[in-house]
PDB file of C-alpha atoms in Angstrom:
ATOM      1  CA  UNK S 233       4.892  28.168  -6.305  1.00 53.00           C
ATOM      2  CA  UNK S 234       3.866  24.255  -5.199  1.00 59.00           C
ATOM      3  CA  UNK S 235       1.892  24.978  -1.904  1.00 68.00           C
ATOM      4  CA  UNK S 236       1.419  20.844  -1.997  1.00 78.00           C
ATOM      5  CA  UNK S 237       2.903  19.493   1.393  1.00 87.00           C
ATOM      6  CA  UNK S 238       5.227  16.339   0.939  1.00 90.00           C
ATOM      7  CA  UNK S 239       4.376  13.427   3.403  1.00 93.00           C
ATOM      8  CA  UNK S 240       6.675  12.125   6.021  1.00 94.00           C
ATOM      9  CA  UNK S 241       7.804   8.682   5.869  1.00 94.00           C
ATOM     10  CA  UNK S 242       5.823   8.254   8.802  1.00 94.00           C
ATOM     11  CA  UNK S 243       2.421   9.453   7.008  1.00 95.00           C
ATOM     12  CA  UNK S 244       3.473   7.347   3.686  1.00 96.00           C
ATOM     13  CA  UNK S 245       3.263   4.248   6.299  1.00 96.00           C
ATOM     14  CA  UNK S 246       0.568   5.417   7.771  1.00 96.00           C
ATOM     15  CA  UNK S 247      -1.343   5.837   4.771  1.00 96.00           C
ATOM     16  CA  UNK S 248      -0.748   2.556   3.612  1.00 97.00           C
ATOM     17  CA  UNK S 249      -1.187   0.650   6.570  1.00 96.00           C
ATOM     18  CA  UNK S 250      -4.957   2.532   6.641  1.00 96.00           C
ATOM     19  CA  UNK S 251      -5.741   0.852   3.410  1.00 96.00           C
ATOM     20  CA  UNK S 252      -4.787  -2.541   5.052  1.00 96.00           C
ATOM     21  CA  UNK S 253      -6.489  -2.205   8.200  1.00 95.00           C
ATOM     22  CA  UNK S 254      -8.416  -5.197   9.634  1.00 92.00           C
ATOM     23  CA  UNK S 255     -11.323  -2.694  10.412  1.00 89.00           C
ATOM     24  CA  UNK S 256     -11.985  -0.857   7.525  1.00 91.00           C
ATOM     25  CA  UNK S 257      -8.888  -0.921   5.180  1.00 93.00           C
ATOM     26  CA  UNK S 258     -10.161  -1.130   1.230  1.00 95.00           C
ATOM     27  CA  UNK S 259      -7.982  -3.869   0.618  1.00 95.00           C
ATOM     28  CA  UNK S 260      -9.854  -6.300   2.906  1.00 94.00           C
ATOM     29  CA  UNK S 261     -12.979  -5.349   2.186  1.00 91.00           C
ATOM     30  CA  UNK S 262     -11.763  -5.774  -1.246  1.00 89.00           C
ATOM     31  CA  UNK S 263     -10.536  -9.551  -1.035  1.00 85.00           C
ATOM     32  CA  UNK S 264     -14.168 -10.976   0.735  1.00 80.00           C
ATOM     33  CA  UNK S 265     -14.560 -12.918   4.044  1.00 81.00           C
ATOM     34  CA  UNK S 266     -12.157 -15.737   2.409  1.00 82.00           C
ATOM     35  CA  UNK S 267      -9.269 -13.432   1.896  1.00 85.00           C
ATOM     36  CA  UNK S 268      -6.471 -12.101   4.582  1.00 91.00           C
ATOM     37  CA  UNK S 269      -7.789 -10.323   7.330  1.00 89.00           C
ATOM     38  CA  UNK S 270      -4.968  -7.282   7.065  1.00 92.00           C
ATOM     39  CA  UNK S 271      -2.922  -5.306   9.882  1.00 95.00           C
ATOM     40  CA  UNK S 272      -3.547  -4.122  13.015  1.00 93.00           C
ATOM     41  CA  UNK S 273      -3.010  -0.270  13.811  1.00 90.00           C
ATOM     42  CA  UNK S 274       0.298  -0.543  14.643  1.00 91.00           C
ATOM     43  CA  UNK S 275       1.996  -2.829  12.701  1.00 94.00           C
ATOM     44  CA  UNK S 276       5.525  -2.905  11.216  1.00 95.00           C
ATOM     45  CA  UNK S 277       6.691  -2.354   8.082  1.00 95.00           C
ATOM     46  CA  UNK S 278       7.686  -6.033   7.729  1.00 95.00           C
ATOM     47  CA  UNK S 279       4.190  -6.530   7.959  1.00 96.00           C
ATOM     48  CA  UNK S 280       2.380  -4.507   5.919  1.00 97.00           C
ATOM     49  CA  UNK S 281       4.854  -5.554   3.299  1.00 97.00           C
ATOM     50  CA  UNK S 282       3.763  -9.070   3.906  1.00 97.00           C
ATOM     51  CA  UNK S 283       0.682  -8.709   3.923  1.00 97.00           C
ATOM     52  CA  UNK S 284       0.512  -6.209   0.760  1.00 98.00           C
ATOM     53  CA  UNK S 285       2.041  -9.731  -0.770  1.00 97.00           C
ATOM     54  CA  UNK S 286      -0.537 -12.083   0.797  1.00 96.00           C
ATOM     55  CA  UNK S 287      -3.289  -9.596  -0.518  1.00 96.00           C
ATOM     56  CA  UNK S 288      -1.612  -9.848  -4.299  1.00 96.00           C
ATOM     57  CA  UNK S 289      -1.787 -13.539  -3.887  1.00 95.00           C
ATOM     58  CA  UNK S 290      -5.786 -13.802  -3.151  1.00 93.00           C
ATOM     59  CA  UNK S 291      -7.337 -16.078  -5.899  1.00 91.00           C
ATOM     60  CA  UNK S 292     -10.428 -13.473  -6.015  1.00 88.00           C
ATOM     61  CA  UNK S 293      -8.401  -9.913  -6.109  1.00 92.00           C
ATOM     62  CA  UNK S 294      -9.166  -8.820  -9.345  1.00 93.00           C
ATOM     63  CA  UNK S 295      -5.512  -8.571 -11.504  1.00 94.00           C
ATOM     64  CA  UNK S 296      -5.223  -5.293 -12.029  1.00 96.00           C
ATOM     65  CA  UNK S 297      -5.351  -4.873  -8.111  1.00 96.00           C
ATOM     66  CA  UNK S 298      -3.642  -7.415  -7.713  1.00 96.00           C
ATOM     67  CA  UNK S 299      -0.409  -6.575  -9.892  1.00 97.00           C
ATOM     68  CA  UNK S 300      -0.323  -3.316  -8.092  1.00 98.00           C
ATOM     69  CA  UNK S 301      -0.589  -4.583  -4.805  1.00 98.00           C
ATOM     70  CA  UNK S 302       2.372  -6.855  -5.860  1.00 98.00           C
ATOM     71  CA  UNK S 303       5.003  -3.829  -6.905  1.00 98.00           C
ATOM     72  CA  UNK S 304       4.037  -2.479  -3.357  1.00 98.00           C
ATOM     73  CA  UNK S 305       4.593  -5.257  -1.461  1.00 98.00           C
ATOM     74  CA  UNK S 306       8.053  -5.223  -3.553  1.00 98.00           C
ATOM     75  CA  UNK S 307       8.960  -1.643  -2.595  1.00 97.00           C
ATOM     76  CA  UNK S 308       7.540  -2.113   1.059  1.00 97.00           C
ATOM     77  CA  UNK S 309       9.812  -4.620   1.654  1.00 97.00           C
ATOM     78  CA  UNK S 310      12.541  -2.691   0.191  1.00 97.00           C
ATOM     79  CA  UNK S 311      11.822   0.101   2.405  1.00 96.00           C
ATOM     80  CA  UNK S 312      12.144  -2.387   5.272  1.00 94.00           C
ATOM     81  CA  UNK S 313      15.062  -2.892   4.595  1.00 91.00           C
ATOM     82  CA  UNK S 314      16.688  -0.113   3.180  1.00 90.00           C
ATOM     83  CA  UNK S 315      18.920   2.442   4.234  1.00 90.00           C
ATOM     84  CA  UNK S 316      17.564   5.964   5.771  1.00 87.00           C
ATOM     85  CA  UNK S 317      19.281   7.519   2.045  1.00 89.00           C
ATOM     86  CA  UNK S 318      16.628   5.141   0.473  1.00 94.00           C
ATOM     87  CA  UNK S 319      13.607   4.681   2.425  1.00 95.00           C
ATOM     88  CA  UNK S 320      11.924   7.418   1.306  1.00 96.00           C
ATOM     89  CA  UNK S 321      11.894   6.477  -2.175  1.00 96.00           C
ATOM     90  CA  UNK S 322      10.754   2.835  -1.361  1.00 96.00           C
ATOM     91  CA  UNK S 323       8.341   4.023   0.520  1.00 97.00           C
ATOM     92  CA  UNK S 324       6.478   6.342  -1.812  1.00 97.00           C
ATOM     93  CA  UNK S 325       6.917   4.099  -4.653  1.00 97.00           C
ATOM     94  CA  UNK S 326       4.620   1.278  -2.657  1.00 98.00           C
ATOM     95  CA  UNK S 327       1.845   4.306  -1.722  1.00 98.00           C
ATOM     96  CA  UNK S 328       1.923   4.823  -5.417  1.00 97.00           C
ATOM     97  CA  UNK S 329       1.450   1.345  -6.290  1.00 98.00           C
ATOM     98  CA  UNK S 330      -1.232   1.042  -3.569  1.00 98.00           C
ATOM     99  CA  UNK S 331      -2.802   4.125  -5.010  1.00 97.00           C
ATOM    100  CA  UNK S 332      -2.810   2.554  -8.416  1.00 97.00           C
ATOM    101  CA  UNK S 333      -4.455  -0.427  -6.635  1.00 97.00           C
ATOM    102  CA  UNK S 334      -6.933   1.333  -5.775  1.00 96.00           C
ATOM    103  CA  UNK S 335      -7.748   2.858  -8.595  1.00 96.00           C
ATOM    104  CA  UNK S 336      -7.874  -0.433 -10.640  1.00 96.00           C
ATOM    105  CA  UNK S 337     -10.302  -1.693  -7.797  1.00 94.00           C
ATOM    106  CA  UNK S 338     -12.682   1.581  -8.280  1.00 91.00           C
ATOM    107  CA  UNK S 339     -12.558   1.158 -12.007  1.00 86.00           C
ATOM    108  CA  UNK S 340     -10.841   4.514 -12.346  1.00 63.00           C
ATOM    109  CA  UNK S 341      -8.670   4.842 -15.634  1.00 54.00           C
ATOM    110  CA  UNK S 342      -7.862   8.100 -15.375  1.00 55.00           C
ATOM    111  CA  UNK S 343      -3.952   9.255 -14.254  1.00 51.00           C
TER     112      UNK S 343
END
């Protein structure tokens, strides 16, 4: 029997937009003073997918991240925009993705 709970749409946002926070997200921190300064608490979904994009763009995010970062903003955006059938799925495709990031970022190779 799978006792592992599922997360609500609201928790997959709220998961990502953690690791974009302008406090103490890991994406920041990851990109240096120079880079994007993330998302406030409460931000959108427009938003973090925007700014998963920005982050994917920063000349010093190392590629690995970076490419992940990219297929979330990608999905993000999708989940913006998509239907309440099809949310769901956008939306745990870019916390995969910014899993993955993450990761890359921590050196971890493992699956």
């Amino acid at each position: 029997m799978n006792t592992e709970k599922r997360l609500t749409t609201t928790e997959l946002v709220g998961e990502i937009r953690s690791s974009l926070a302008v406090t103490n997200g890991w994406i920041p921190s990851l990109s240096g003073p120079g880079g994007p300064t993330g998302v406030l608490e409460d931000a959108p979904l427009s938003e973090i997918a925007r700014s998963l994009g920005e982050f994917a763009n920063t000349p010093t995010m190392p590629s690995a991240v970076a490419q992940q970062l990219h297929r979330a903003a990608e999905s993000a955006a999708a989940a913006a925009s998509a239907d309440s059938a099809t949310v769901y799925g956008h939306l745990g495709a870019a916390y995969a993705y910014v899993l993955q990031a993450h990761r890359a970022a921590s050196g971890d190779t493992t699956n």
